[in-house]
């Protein structure tokens, strides 16, 4: 019986060792935060908050295109505003924003938090500043992309890429000169 007891104790020890052995915890490497993307998203949201909530500022969406915005929801809001420049909250028209309802709420809250107590002149200046910043961020990103393409291109393609870069510079210069 002593042998059986010893065997049982040994089995319990083995079981306890298996059960309570600390297991390796898999640690995920922290994801790098893309500060450029975050900054572009912040600028985009502030700009869209202003032009969504104040129809008088919609003149500033003229130079902004959907490819300048970093997320699909922002692009949908911009397309809606371009198609409905006189939108003032009409429920029938607002139905078109149903699929981006959460983004619209965020934009409305952002407007209330940052802008609702400012004078119209200050808001116009802010919308113009954000438009220039948004376009500037887009131009910088695109020029970085073009520079990468130039490194691997032949002479004919390089000339075309340089022409695209010049067009981006003209867009930014025009936008800045209009403020």
Tab-separated table of C-alpha atoms in Angstrom:
chain	number	residue	atom	x	y	z
A	1	UNK	CA	0.000	0.000	0.000
A	2	UNK	CA	2.892	2.293	0.697
A	3	UNK	CA	4.002	1.927	-2.903
A	4	UNK	CA	0.511	2.802	-4.162
A	5	UNK	CA	0.374	5.809	-1.854
A	6	UNK	CA	3.785	6.965	-3.060
A	7	UNK	CA	2.654	6.536	-6.643
A	8	UNK	CA	-0.563	8.503	-5.984
A	9	UNK	CA	1.383	11.315	-4.299
A	10	UNK	CA	3.826	11.354	-7.226
A	11	UNK	CA	0.947	11.551	-9.714
A	12	UNK	CA	-0.620	14.424	-7.750
A	13	UNK	CA	2.713	16.247	-7.755
A	14	UNK	CA	3.012	15.784	-11.515
A	15	UNK	CA	-0.553	16.953	-12.026
A	16	UNK	CA	-0.007	19.981	-9.790
A	17	UNK	CA	3.212	20.809	-11.613
A	18	UNK	CA	1.398	20.689	-14.962
A	19	UNK	CA	-1.576	22.696	-13.736
A	20	UNK	CA	0.280	25.445	-11.938
A	21	UNK	CA	3.299	25.832	-14.152
A	22	UNK	CA	3.250	29.401	-15.366
A	23	UNK	CA	2.675	29.425	-19.081
A	24	UNK	CA	4.332	31.798	-21.411
A	25	UNK	CA	2.174	34.773	-22.079
A	26	UNK	CA	2.286	35.815	-25.666
A	27	UNK	CA	2.988	39.473	-25.826
A	28	UNK	CA	1.931	41.364	-28.868
A	29	UNK	CA	4.344	43.962	-30.061
A	30	UNK	CA	2.807	47.395	-29.686
A	31	UNK	CA	1.620	48.698	-33.004
A	32	UNK	CA	3.349	51.781	-34.220
A	33	UNK	CA	1.047	54.733	-34.304
A	34	UNK	CA	1.153	56.478	-37.658
A	35	UNK	CA	1.262	60.088	-36.504
A	36	UNK	CA	0.822	61.435	-40.036
A	37	UNK	CA	-2.371	59.447	-40.472
A	38	UNK	CA	-3.691	60.530	-37.068
A	39	UNK	CA	-2.895	64.171	-37.840
A	40	UNK	CA	-4.605	63.952	-41.242
A	41	UNK	CA	-7.668	62.329	-39.659
A	42	UNK	CA	-7.835	65.032	-36.996
A	43	UNK	CA	-7.610	67.804	-39.609
A	44	UNK	CA	-10.210	66.064	-41.763
A	45	UNK	CA	-12.676	65.733	-38.906
A	46	UNK	CA	-12.283	69.338	-37.782
A	47	UNK	CA	-12.759	70.567	-41.350
A	48	UNK	CA	-15.807	68.361	-41.953
A	49	UNK	CA	-17.320	69.373	-38.603
A	50	UNK	CA	-17.208	73.019	-39.652
A	51	UNK	CA	-18.568	72.589	-43.164
A	52	UNK	CA	-21.242	70.119	-42.055
A	53	UNK	CA	-22.601	72.320	-39.295
A	54	UNK	CA	-22.313	75.679	-41.074
A	55	UNK	CA	-23.616	75.840	-44.645
A	56	UNK	CA	-22.025	79.278	-45.052
A	57	UNK	CA	-18.587	77.597	-44.925
A	58	UNK	CA	-19.266	75.068	-47.680
A	59	UNK	CA	-17.454	77.248	-50.182
A	60	UNK	CA	-14.279	75.735	-48.709
A	61	UNK	CA	-15.098	72.225	-49.952
A	62	UNK	CA	-14.586	73.249	-53.581
A	63	UNK	CA	-10.890	72.331	-53.771
A	64	UNK	CA	-11.143	69.333	-51.460
A	65	UNK	CA	-11.559	65.978	-53.183
A	66	UNK	CA	-12.442	62.625	-51.673
A	67	UNK	CA	-8.947	61.225	-52.248
A	68	UNK	CA	-7.610	63.932	-49.915
A	69	UNK	CA	-9.557	62.385	-47.030
A	70	UNK	CA	-8.156	59.433	-45.125
A	71	UNK	CA	-11.253	57.383	-44.390
A	72	UNK	CA	-14.294	56.224	-46.289
A	73	UNK	CA	-16.791	57.759	-43.876
A	74	UNK	CA	-15.241	61.196	-44.297
A	75	UNK	CA	-15.356	60.723	-48.051
A	76	UNK	CA	-19.065	59.885	-47.871
A	77	UNK	CA	-19.778	63.000	-45.791
A	78	UNK	CA	-17.833	65.143	-48.276
A	79	UNK	CA	-19.695	63.655	-51.264
A	80	UNK	CA	-22.990	64.304	-49.461
A	81	UNK	CA	-22.067	67.950	-48.815
A	82	UNK	CA	-20.915	68.430	-52.389
A	83	UNK	CA	-24.226	67.030	-53.635
A	84	UNK	CA	-26.268	68.970	-51.052
A	85	UNK	CA	-24.477	72.300	-50.514
A	86	UNK	CA	-27.600	73.909	-49.017
A	87	UNK	CA	-28.219	71.129	-46.463
A	88	UNK	CA	-29.369	72.578	-43.132
A	89	UNK	CA	-30.523	69.443	-41.332
A	90	UNK	CA	-33.663	68.568	-43.291
A	91	UNK	CA	-34.636	65.046	-42.109
A	92	UNK	CA	-35.544	63.871	-45.618
A	93	UNK	CA	-32.144	64.839	-46.995
A	94	UNK	CA	-30.365	63.646	-43.840
A	95	UNK	CA	-31.528	60.092	-44.569
A	96	UNK	CA	-28.704	59.946	-47.109
A	97	UNK	CA	-26.265	60.138	-44.181
A	98	UNK	CA	-27.766	57.087	-42.411
A	99	UNK	CA	-24.817	54.799	-43.170
A	100	UNK	CA	-22.351	57.308	-41.679
A	101	UNK	CA	-24.604	58.348	-38.808
A	102	UNK	CA	-21.950	57.622	-36.179
A	103	UNK	CA	-19.414	59.820	-37.981
A	104	UNK	CA	-21.944	62.615	-38.311
A	105	UNK	CA	-22.587	62.471	-34.565
A	106	UNK	CA	-18.857	62.643	-33.879
A	107	UNK	CA	-18.549	65.645	-36.200
A	108	UNK	CA	-21.461	67.382	-34.488
A	109	UNK	CA	-19.927	66.792	-31.050
A	110	UNK	CA	-16.561	67.993	-32.288
A	111	UNK	CA	-18.184	71.151	-33.611
A	112	UNK	CA	-19.932	71.774	-30.293
A	113	UNK	CA	-16.738	71.205	-28.329
A	114	UNK	CA	-14.392	73.282	-30.475
A	115	UNK	CA	-16.359	75.818	-32.450
A	116	UNK	CA	-19.898	76.576	-31.308
A	117	UNK	CA	-18.941	79.648	-29.251
A	118	UNK	CA	-16.764	81.279	-31.900
A	119	UNK	CA	-17.693	84.211	-34.112
A	120	UNK	CA	-18.487	83.580	-37.779
A	121	UNK	CA	-15.370	85.449	-38.916
A	122	UNK	CA	-13.173	83.237	-36.725
A	123	UNK	CA	-14.911	80.141	-38.091
A	124	UNK	CA	-14.307	81.296	-41.673
A	125	UNK	CA	-10.629	81.763	-40.899
A	126	UNK	CA	-10.476	78.337	-39.232
A	127	UNK	CA	-12.212	76.643	-42.181
A	128	UNK	CA	-9.765	78.277	-44.602
A	129	UNK	CA	-6.803	77.283	-42.433
A	130	UNK	CA	-8.029	73.686	-42.157
A	131	UNK	CA	-8.648	73.522	-45.903
A	132	UNK	CA	-5.055	74.616	-46.583
A	133	UNK	CA	-3.747	72.181	-43.969
A	134	UNK	CA	-5.796	69.293	-45.367
A	135	UNK	CA	-4.621	69.980	-48.911
A	136	UNK	CA	-1.041	70.490	-47.696
A	137	UNK	CA	-1.053	67.134	-45.912
A	138	UNK	CA	-2.434	65.462	-49.027
A	139	UNK	CA	0.189	67.122	-51.253
A	140	UNK	CA	3.000	66.056	-48.933
A	141	UNK	CA	1.762	62.464	-48.810
A	142	UNK	CA	1.332	62.310	-52.571
A	143	UNK	CA	4.761	63.802	-53.212
A	144	UNK	CA	6.323	61.205	-50.909
A	145	UNK	CA	4.518	58.506	-52.899
A	146	UNK	CA	5.690	60.025	-56.193
A	147	UNK	CA	9.283	60.233	-54.935
A	148	UNK	CA	9.169	56.524	-54.146
A	149	UNK	CA	7.866	55.781	-57.627
A	150	UNK	CA	10.568	57.955	-59.220
A	151	UNK	CA	13.321	55.859	-57.715
A	152	UNK	CA	12.134	52.819	-59.640
A	153	UNK	CA	11.042	54.503	-62.871
A	154	UNK	CA	12.610	55.171	-66.225
A	155	UNK	CA	13.154	58.648	-67.691
A	156	UNK	CA	9.750	58.896	-69.416
A	157	UNK	CA	7.882	57.898	-66.273
A	158	UNK	CA	10.022	60.242	-64.171
A	159	UNK	CA	8.986	63.191	-66.349
A	160	UNK	CA	5.314	62.249	-65.900
A	161	UNK	CA	5.755	61.885	-62.141
A	162	UNK	CA	7.510	65.263	-61.963
A	163	UNK	CA	4.585	66.797	-63.844
A	164	UNK	CA	2.172	65.342	-61.281
A	165	UNK	CA	4.311	66.788	-58.494
A	166	UNK	CA	4.189	70.224	-60.153
A	167	UNK	CA	0.396	70.022	-60.348
A	168	UNK	CA	0.281	69.261	-56.631
A	169	UNK	CA	2.485	72.294	-55.933
A	170	UNK	CA	0.191	74.507	-58.029
A	171	UNK	CA	-2.873	73.236	-56.169
A	172	UNK	CA	-1.312	74.028	-52.807
A	173	UNK	CA	-0.030	77.432	-53.918
A	174	UNK	CA	-3.464	78.415	-55.304
A	175	UNK	CA	-5.218	77.282	-52.156
A	176	UNK	CA	-2.816	79.234	-49.920
A	177	UNK	CA	-3.111	82.386	-52.014
A	178	UNK	CA	-6.902	82.411	-51.670
A	179	UNK	CA	-6.989	82.747	-47.902
